Short mmCIF file of N, CA and C in Angstrom, two decimals:
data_model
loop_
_atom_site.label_atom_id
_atom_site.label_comp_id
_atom_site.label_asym_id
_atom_site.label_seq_id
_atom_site.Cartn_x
_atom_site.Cartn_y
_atom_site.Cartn_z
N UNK D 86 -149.49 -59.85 116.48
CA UNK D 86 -148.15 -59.96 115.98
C UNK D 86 -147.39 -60.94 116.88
N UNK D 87 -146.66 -61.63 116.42
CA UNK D 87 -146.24 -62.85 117.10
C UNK D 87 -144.90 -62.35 117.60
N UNK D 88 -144.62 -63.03 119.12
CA UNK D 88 -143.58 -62.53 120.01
C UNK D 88 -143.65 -60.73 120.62
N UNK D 89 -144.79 -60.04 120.34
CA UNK D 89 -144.97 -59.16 120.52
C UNK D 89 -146.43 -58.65 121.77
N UNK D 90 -145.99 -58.27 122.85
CA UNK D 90 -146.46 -58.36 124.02
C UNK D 90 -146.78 -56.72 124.29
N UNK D 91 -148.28 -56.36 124.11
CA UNK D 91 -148.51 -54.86 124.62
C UNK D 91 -149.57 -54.74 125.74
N UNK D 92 -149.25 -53.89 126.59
CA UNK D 92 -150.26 -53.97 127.74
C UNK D 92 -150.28 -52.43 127.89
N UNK D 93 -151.42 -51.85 128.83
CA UNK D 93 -151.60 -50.27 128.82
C UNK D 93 -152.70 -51.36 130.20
N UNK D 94 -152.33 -50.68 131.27
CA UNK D 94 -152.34 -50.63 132.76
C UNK D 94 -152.33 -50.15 133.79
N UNK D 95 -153.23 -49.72 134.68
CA UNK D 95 -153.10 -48.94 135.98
C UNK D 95 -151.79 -49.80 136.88
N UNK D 96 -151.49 -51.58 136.91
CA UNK D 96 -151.00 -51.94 138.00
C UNK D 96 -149.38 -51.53 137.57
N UNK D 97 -148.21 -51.69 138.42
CA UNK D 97 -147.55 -52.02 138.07
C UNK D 97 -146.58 -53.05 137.60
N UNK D 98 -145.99 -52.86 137.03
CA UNK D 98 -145.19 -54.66 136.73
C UNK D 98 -143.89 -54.49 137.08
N UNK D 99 -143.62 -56.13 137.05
CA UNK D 99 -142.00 -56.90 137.94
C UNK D 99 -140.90 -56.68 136.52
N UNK D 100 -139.86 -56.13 137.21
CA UNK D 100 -138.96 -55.99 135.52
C UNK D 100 -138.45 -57.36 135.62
N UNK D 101 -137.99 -58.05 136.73
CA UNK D 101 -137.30 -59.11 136.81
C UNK D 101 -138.36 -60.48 135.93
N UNK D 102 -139.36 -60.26 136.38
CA UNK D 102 -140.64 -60.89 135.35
C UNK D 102 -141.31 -60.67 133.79
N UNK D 103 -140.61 -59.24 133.75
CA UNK D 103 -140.93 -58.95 132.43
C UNK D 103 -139.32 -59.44 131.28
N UNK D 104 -138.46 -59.63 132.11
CA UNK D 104 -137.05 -59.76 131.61
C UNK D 104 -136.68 -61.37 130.97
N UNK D 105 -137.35 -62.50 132.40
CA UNK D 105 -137.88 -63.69 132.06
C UNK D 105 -138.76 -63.80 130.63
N UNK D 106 -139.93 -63.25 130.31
CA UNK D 106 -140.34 -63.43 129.30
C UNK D 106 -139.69 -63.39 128.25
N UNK D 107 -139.26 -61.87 128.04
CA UNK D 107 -138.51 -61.51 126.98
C UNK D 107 -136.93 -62.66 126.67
N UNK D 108 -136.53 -63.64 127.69
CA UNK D 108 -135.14 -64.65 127.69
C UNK D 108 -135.66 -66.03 127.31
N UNK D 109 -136.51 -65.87 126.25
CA UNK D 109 -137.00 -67.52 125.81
C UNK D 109 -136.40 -67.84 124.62
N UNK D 110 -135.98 -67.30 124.16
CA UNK D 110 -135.29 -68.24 122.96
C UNK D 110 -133.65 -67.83 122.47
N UNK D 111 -132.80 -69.44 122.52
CA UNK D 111 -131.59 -69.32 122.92
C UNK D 111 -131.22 -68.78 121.16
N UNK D 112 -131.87 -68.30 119.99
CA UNK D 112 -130.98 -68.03 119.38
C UNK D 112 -130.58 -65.90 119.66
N UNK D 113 -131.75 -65.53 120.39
CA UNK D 113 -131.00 -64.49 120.25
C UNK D 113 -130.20 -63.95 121.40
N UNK D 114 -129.04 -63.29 120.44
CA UNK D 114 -128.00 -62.69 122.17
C UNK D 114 -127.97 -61.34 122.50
N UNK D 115 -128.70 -60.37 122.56
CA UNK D 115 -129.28 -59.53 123.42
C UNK D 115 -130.43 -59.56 123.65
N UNK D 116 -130.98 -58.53 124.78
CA UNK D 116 -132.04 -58.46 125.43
C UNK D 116 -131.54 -57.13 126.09
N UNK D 117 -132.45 -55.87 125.51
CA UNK D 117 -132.86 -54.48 126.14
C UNK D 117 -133.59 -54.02 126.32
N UNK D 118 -133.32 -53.17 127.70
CA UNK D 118 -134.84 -52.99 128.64
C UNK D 118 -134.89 -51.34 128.61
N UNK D 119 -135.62 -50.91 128.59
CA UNK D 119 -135.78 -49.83 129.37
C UNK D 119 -136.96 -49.54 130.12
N UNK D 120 -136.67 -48.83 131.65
CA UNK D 120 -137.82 -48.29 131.92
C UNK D 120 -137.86 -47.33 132.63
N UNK D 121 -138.87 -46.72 132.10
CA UNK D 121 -138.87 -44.92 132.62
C UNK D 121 -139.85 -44.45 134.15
N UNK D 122 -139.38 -44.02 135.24
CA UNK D 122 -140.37 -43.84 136.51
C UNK D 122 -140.73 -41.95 136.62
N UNK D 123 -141.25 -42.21 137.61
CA UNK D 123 -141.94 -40.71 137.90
C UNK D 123 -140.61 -40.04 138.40
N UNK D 124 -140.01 -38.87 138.29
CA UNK D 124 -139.66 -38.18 138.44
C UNK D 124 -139.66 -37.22 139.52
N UNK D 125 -138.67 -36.43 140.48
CA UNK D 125 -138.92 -35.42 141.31
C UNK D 125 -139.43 -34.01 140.81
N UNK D 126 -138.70 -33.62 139.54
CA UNK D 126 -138.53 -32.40 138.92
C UNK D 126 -138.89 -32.86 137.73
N UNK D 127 -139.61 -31.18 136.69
CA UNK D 127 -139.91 -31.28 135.42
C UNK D 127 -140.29 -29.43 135.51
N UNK D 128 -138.65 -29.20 134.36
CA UNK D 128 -139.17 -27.78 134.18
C UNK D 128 -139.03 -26.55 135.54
N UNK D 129 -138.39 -27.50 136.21
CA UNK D 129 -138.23 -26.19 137.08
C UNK D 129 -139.03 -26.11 138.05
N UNK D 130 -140.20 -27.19 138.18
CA UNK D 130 -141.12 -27.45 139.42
C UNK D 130 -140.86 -28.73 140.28
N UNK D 131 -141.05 -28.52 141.23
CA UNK D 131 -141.16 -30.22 141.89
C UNK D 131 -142.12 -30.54 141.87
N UNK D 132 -142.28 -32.07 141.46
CA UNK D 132 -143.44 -33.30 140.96
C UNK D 132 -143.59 -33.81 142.01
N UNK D 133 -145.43 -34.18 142.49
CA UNK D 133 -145.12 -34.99 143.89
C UNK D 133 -145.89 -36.28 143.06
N UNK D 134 -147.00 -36.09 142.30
CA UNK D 134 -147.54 -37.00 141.23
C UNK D 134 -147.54 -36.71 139.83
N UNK D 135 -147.81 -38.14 139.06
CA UNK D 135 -148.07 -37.70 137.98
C UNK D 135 -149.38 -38.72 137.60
N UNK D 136 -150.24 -38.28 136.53
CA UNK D 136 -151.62 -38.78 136.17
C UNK D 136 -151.29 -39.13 134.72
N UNK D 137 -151.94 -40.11 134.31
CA UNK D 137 -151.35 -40.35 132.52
C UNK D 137 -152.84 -41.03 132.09
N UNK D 138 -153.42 -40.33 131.90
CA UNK D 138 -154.78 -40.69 130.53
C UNK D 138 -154.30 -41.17 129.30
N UNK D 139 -155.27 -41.95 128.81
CA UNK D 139 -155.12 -42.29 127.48
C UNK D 139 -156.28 -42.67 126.78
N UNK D 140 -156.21 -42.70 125.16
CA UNK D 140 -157.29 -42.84 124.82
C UNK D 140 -157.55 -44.44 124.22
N UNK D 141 -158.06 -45.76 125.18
CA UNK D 141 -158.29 -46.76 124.91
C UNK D 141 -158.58 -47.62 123.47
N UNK D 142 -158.19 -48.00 123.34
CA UNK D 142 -158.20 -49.17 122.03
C UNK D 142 -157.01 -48.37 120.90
N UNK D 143 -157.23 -47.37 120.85
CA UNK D 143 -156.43 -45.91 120.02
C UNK D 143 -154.84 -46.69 120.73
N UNK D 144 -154.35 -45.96 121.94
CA UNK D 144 -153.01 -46.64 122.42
C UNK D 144 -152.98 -47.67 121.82
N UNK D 145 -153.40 -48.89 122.17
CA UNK D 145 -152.70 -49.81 121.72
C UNK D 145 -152.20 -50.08 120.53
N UNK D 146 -153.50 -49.76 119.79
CA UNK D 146 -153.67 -49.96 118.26
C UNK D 146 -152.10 -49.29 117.63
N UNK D 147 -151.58 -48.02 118.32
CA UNK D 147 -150.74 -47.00 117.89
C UNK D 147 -149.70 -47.71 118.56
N UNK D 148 -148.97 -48.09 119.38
CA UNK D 148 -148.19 -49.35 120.54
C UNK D 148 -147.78 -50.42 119.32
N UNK D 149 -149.07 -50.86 119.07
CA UNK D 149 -148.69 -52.19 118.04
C UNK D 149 -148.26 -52.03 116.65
N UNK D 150 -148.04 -51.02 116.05
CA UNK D 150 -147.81 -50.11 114.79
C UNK D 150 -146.12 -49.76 114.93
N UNK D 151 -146.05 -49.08 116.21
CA UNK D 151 -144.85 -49.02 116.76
C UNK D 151 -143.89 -50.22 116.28
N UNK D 152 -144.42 -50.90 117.07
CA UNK D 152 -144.11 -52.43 117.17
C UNK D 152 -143.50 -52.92 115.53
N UNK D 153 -144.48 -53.12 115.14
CA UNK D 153 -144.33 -53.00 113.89
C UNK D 153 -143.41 -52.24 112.85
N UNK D 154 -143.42 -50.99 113.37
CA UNK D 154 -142.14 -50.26 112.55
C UNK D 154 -140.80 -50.88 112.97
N UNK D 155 -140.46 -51.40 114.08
CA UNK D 155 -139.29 -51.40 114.62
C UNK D 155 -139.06 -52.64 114.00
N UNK D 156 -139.87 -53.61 113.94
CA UNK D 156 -139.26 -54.78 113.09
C UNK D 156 -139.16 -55.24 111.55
N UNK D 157 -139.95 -53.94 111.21
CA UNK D 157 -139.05 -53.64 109.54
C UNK D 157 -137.98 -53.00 109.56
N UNK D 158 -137.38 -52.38 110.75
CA UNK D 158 -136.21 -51.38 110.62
C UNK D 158 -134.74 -52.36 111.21
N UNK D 159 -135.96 -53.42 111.90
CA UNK D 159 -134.40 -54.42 112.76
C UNK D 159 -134.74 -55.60 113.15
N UNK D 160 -134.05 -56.55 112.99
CA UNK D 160 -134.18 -57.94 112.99
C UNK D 160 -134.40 -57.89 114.40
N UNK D 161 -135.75 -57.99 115.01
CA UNK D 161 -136.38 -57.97 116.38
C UNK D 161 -136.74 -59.00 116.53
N UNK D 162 -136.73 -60.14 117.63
CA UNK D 162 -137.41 -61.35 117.95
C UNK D 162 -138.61 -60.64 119.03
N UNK D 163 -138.23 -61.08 120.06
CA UNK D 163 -139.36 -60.35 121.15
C UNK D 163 -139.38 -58.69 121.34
N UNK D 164 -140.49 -58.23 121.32
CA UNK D 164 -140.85 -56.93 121.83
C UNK D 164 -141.94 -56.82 123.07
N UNK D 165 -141.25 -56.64 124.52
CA UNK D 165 -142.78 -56.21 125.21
C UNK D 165 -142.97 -54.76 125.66
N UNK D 166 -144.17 -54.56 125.52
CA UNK D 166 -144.32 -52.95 126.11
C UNK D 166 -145.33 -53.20 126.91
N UNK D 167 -144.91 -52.12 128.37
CA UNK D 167 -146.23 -52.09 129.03
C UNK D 167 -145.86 -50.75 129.37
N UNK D 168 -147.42 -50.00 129.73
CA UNK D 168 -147.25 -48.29 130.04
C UNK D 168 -148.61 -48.64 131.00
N UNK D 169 -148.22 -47.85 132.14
CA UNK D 169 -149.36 -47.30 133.34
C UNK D 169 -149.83 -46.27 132.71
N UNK D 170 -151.24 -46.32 132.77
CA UNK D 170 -151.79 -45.39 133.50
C UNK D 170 -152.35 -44.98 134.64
N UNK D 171 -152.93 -43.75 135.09
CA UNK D 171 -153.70 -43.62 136.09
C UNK D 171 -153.12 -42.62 137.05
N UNK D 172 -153.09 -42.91 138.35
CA UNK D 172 -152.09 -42.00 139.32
C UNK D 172 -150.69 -42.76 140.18
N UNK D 173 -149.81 -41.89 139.53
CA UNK D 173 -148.58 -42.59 140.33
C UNK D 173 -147.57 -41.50 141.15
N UNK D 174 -146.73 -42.21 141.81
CA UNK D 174 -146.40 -41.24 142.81
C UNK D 174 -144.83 -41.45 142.61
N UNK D 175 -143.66 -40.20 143.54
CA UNK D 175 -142.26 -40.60 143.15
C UNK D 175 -141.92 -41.51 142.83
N UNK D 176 -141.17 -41.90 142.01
CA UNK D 176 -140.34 -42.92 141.80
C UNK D 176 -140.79 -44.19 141.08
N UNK D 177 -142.29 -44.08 141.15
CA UNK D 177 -142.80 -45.47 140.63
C UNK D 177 -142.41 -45.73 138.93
N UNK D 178 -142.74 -46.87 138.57
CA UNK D 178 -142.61 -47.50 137.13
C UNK D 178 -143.38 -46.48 136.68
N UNK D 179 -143.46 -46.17 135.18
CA UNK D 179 -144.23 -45.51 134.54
C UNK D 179 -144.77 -46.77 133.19
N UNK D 180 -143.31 -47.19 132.56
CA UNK D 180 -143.18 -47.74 131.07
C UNK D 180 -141.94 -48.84 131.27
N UNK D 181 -142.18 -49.84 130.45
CA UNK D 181 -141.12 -51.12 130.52
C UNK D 181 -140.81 -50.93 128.74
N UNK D 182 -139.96 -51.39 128.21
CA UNK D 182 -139.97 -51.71 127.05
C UNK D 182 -138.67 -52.68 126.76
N UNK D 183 -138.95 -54.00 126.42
CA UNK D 183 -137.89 -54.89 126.13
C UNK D 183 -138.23 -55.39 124.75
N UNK D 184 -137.10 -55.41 124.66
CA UNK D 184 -136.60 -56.15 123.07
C UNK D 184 -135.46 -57.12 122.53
N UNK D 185 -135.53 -57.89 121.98
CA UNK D 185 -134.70 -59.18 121.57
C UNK D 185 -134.38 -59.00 120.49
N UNK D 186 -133.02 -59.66 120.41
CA UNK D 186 -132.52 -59.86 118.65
C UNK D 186 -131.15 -60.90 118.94
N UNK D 187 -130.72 -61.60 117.86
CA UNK D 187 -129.83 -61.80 117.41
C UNK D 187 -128.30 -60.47 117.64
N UNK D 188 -128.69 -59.56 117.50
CA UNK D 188 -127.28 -58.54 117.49
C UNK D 188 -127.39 -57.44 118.95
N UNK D 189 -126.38 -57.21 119.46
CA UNK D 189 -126.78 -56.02 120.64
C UNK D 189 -127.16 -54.52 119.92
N UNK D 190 -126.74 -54.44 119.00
CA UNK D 190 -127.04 -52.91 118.00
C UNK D 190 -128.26 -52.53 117.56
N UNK D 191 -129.16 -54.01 116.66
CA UNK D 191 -130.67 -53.46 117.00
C UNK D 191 -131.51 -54.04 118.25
N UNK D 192 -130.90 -54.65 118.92
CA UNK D 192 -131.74 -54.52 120.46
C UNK D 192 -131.80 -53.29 120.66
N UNK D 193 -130.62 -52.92 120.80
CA UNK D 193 -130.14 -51.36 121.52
C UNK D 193 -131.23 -50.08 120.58
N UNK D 194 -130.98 -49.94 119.32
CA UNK D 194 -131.76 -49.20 118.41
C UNK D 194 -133.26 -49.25 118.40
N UNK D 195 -133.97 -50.71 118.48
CA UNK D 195 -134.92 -51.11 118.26
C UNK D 195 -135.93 -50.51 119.72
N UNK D 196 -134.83 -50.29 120.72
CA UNK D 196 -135.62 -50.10 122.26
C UNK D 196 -135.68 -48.40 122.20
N UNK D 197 -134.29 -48.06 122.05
CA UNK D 197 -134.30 -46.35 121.85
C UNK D 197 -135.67 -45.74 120.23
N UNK D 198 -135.85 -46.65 119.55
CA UNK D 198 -136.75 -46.36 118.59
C UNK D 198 -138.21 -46.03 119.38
N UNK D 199 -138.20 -47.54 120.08
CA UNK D 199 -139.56 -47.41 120.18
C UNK D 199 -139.85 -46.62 121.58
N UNK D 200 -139.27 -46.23 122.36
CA UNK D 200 -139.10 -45.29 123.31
C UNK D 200 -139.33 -43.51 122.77
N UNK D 201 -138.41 -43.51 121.72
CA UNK D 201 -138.77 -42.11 121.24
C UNK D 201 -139.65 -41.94 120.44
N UNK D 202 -140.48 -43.14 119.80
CA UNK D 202 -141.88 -42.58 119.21
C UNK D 202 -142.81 -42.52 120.51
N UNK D 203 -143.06 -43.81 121.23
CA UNK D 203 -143.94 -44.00 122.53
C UNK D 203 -144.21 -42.59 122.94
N UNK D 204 -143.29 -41.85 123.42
CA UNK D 204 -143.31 -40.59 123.86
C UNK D 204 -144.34 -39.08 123.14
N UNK D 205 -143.67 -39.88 121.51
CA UNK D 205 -144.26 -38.28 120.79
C UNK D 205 -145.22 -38.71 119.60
N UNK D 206 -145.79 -40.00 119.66
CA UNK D 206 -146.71 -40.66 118.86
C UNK D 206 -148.36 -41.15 119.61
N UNK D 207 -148.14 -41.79 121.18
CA UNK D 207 -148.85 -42.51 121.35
C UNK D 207 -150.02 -41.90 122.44
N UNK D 208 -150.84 -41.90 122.23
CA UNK D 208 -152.34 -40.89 123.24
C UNK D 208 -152.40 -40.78 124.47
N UNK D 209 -150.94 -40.17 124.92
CA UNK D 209 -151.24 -40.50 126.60
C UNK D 209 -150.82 -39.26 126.77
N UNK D 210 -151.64 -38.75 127.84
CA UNK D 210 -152.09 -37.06 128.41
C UNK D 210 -151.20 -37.48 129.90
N UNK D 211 -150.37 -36.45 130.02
CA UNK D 211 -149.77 -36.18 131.33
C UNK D 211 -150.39 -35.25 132.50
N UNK D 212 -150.27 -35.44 133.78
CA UNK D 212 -151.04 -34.19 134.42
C UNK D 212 -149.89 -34.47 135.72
N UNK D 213 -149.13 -33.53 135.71
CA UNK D 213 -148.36 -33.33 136.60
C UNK D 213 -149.12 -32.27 138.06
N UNK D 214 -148.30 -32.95 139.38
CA UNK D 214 -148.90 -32.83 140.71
C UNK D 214 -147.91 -31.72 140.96
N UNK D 215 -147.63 -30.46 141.07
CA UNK D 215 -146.09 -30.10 141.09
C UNK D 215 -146.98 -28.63 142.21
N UNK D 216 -145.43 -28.52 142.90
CA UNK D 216 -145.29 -27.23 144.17
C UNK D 216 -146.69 -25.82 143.80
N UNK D 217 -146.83 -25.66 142.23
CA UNK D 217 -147.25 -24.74 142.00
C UNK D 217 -148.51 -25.21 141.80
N UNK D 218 -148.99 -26.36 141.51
CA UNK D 218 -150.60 -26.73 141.22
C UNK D 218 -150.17 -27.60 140.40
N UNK D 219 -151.53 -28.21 140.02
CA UNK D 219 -151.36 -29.17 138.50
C UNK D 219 -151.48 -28.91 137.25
N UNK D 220 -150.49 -29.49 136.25
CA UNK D 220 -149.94 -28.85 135.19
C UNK D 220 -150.14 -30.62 134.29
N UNK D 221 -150.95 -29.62 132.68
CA UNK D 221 -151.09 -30.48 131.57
C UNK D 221 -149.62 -30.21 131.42
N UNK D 222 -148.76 -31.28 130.81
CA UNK D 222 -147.23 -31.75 130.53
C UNK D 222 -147.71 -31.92 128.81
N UNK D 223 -147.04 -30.54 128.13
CA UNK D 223 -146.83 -30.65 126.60
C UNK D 223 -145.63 -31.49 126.27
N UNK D 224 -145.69 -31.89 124.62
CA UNK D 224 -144.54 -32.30 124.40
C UNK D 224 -143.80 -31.56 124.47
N UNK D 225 -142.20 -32.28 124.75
CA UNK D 225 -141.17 -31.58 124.79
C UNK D 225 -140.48 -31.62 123.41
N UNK D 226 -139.51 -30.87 122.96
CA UNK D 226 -138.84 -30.34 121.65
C UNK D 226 -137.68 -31.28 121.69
N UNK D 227 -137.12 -31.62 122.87
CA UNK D 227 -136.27 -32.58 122.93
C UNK D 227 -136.54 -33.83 122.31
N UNK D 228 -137.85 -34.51 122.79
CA UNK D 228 -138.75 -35.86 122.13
C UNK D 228 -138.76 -35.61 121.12
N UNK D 229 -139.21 -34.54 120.40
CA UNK D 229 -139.79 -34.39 118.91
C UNK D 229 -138.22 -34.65 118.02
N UNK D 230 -137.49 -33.67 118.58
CA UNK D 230 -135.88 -33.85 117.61
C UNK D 230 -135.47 -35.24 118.13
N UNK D 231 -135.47 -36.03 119.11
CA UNK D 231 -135.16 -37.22 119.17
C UNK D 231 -135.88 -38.14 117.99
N UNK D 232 -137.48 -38.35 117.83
CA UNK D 232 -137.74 -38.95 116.64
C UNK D 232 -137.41 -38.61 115.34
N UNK D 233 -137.27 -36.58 115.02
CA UNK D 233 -136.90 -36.60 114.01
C UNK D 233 -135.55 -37.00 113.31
N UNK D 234 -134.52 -37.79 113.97
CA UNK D 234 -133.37 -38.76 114.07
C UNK D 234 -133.72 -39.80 113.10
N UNK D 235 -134.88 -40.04 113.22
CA UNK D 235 -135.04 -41.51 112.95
C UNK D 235 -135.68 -41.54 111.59
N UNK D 236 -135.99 -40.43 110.79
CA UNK D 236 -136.19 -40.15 109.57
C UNK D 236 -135.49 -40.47 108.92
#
């Protein structure tokens, strides 16, 4: 898909580098980022790591579909996504997601879209490091009513 950038990765990445990419073409005037890191707390435990499996070629394939929905729903120029996996520790990057358009409303929409499917659509297994032992991380009900919004 053209202008559309997906990666699934142990390293981490530069936002200031991923922000450059996404600022190449002067007709559109926004550009929104989001990106989500590891966390102290979840649920009432403290997190010292977190582990994120996934199931190869499957992610992406499901990433680029994403992708895809968001630019029948909104005049999107650039989309990049990148998601770690593997083992990460406080505070680190987890997920980048930038998006371009012509308007700040579906930048803005188009990033919160693909953020709240990413979450409750795409094959990645959590394994939280927390005070009490390590814990498989179900979806949350929050994620799920966030996509069901978008119905």
């Amino acid at each position: 898909m053209e202008n559309t950038h997906i990666l699934v990765q142990q390293a981490d990445f530069n936002v200031a580098d991923e922000y450059t990419q996404l600022n190449q073409d002067d007709s559109d005037g926004a550009i929104v980022t989001f990106v989500g890191k590891v966390r102290n707390r979840n649920e009432g435990n403290d997190v010292s790591q977190l582990t994120l499996e996934h199931y190869p070629g499957m992610t992406e394939k499901v990433l680029q579909e994403l992708a895809q929905e968001a630019r029948e729903r909104w005049p999107l120029n650039h989309i990049r996504i990148i998601h770690r996996v593997g083992t990460m520790n406080l505070g680190e990057q987890i997920v980048f997601i930038g998006v371009t358009s012509q308007h700040r409303q579906a930048a803005f929409d188009g990033c919160e879209f693909l953020i709240d499917f990413l979450k409750t659509k795409a094959p990645f297994w959590k394994l939280e490091t927390t005070d009490k032992g390590d814990k498989w991380v179900d979806a949350r009900e929050t994620d799920q009513h966030a996509t069901s919004l978008w119905q």
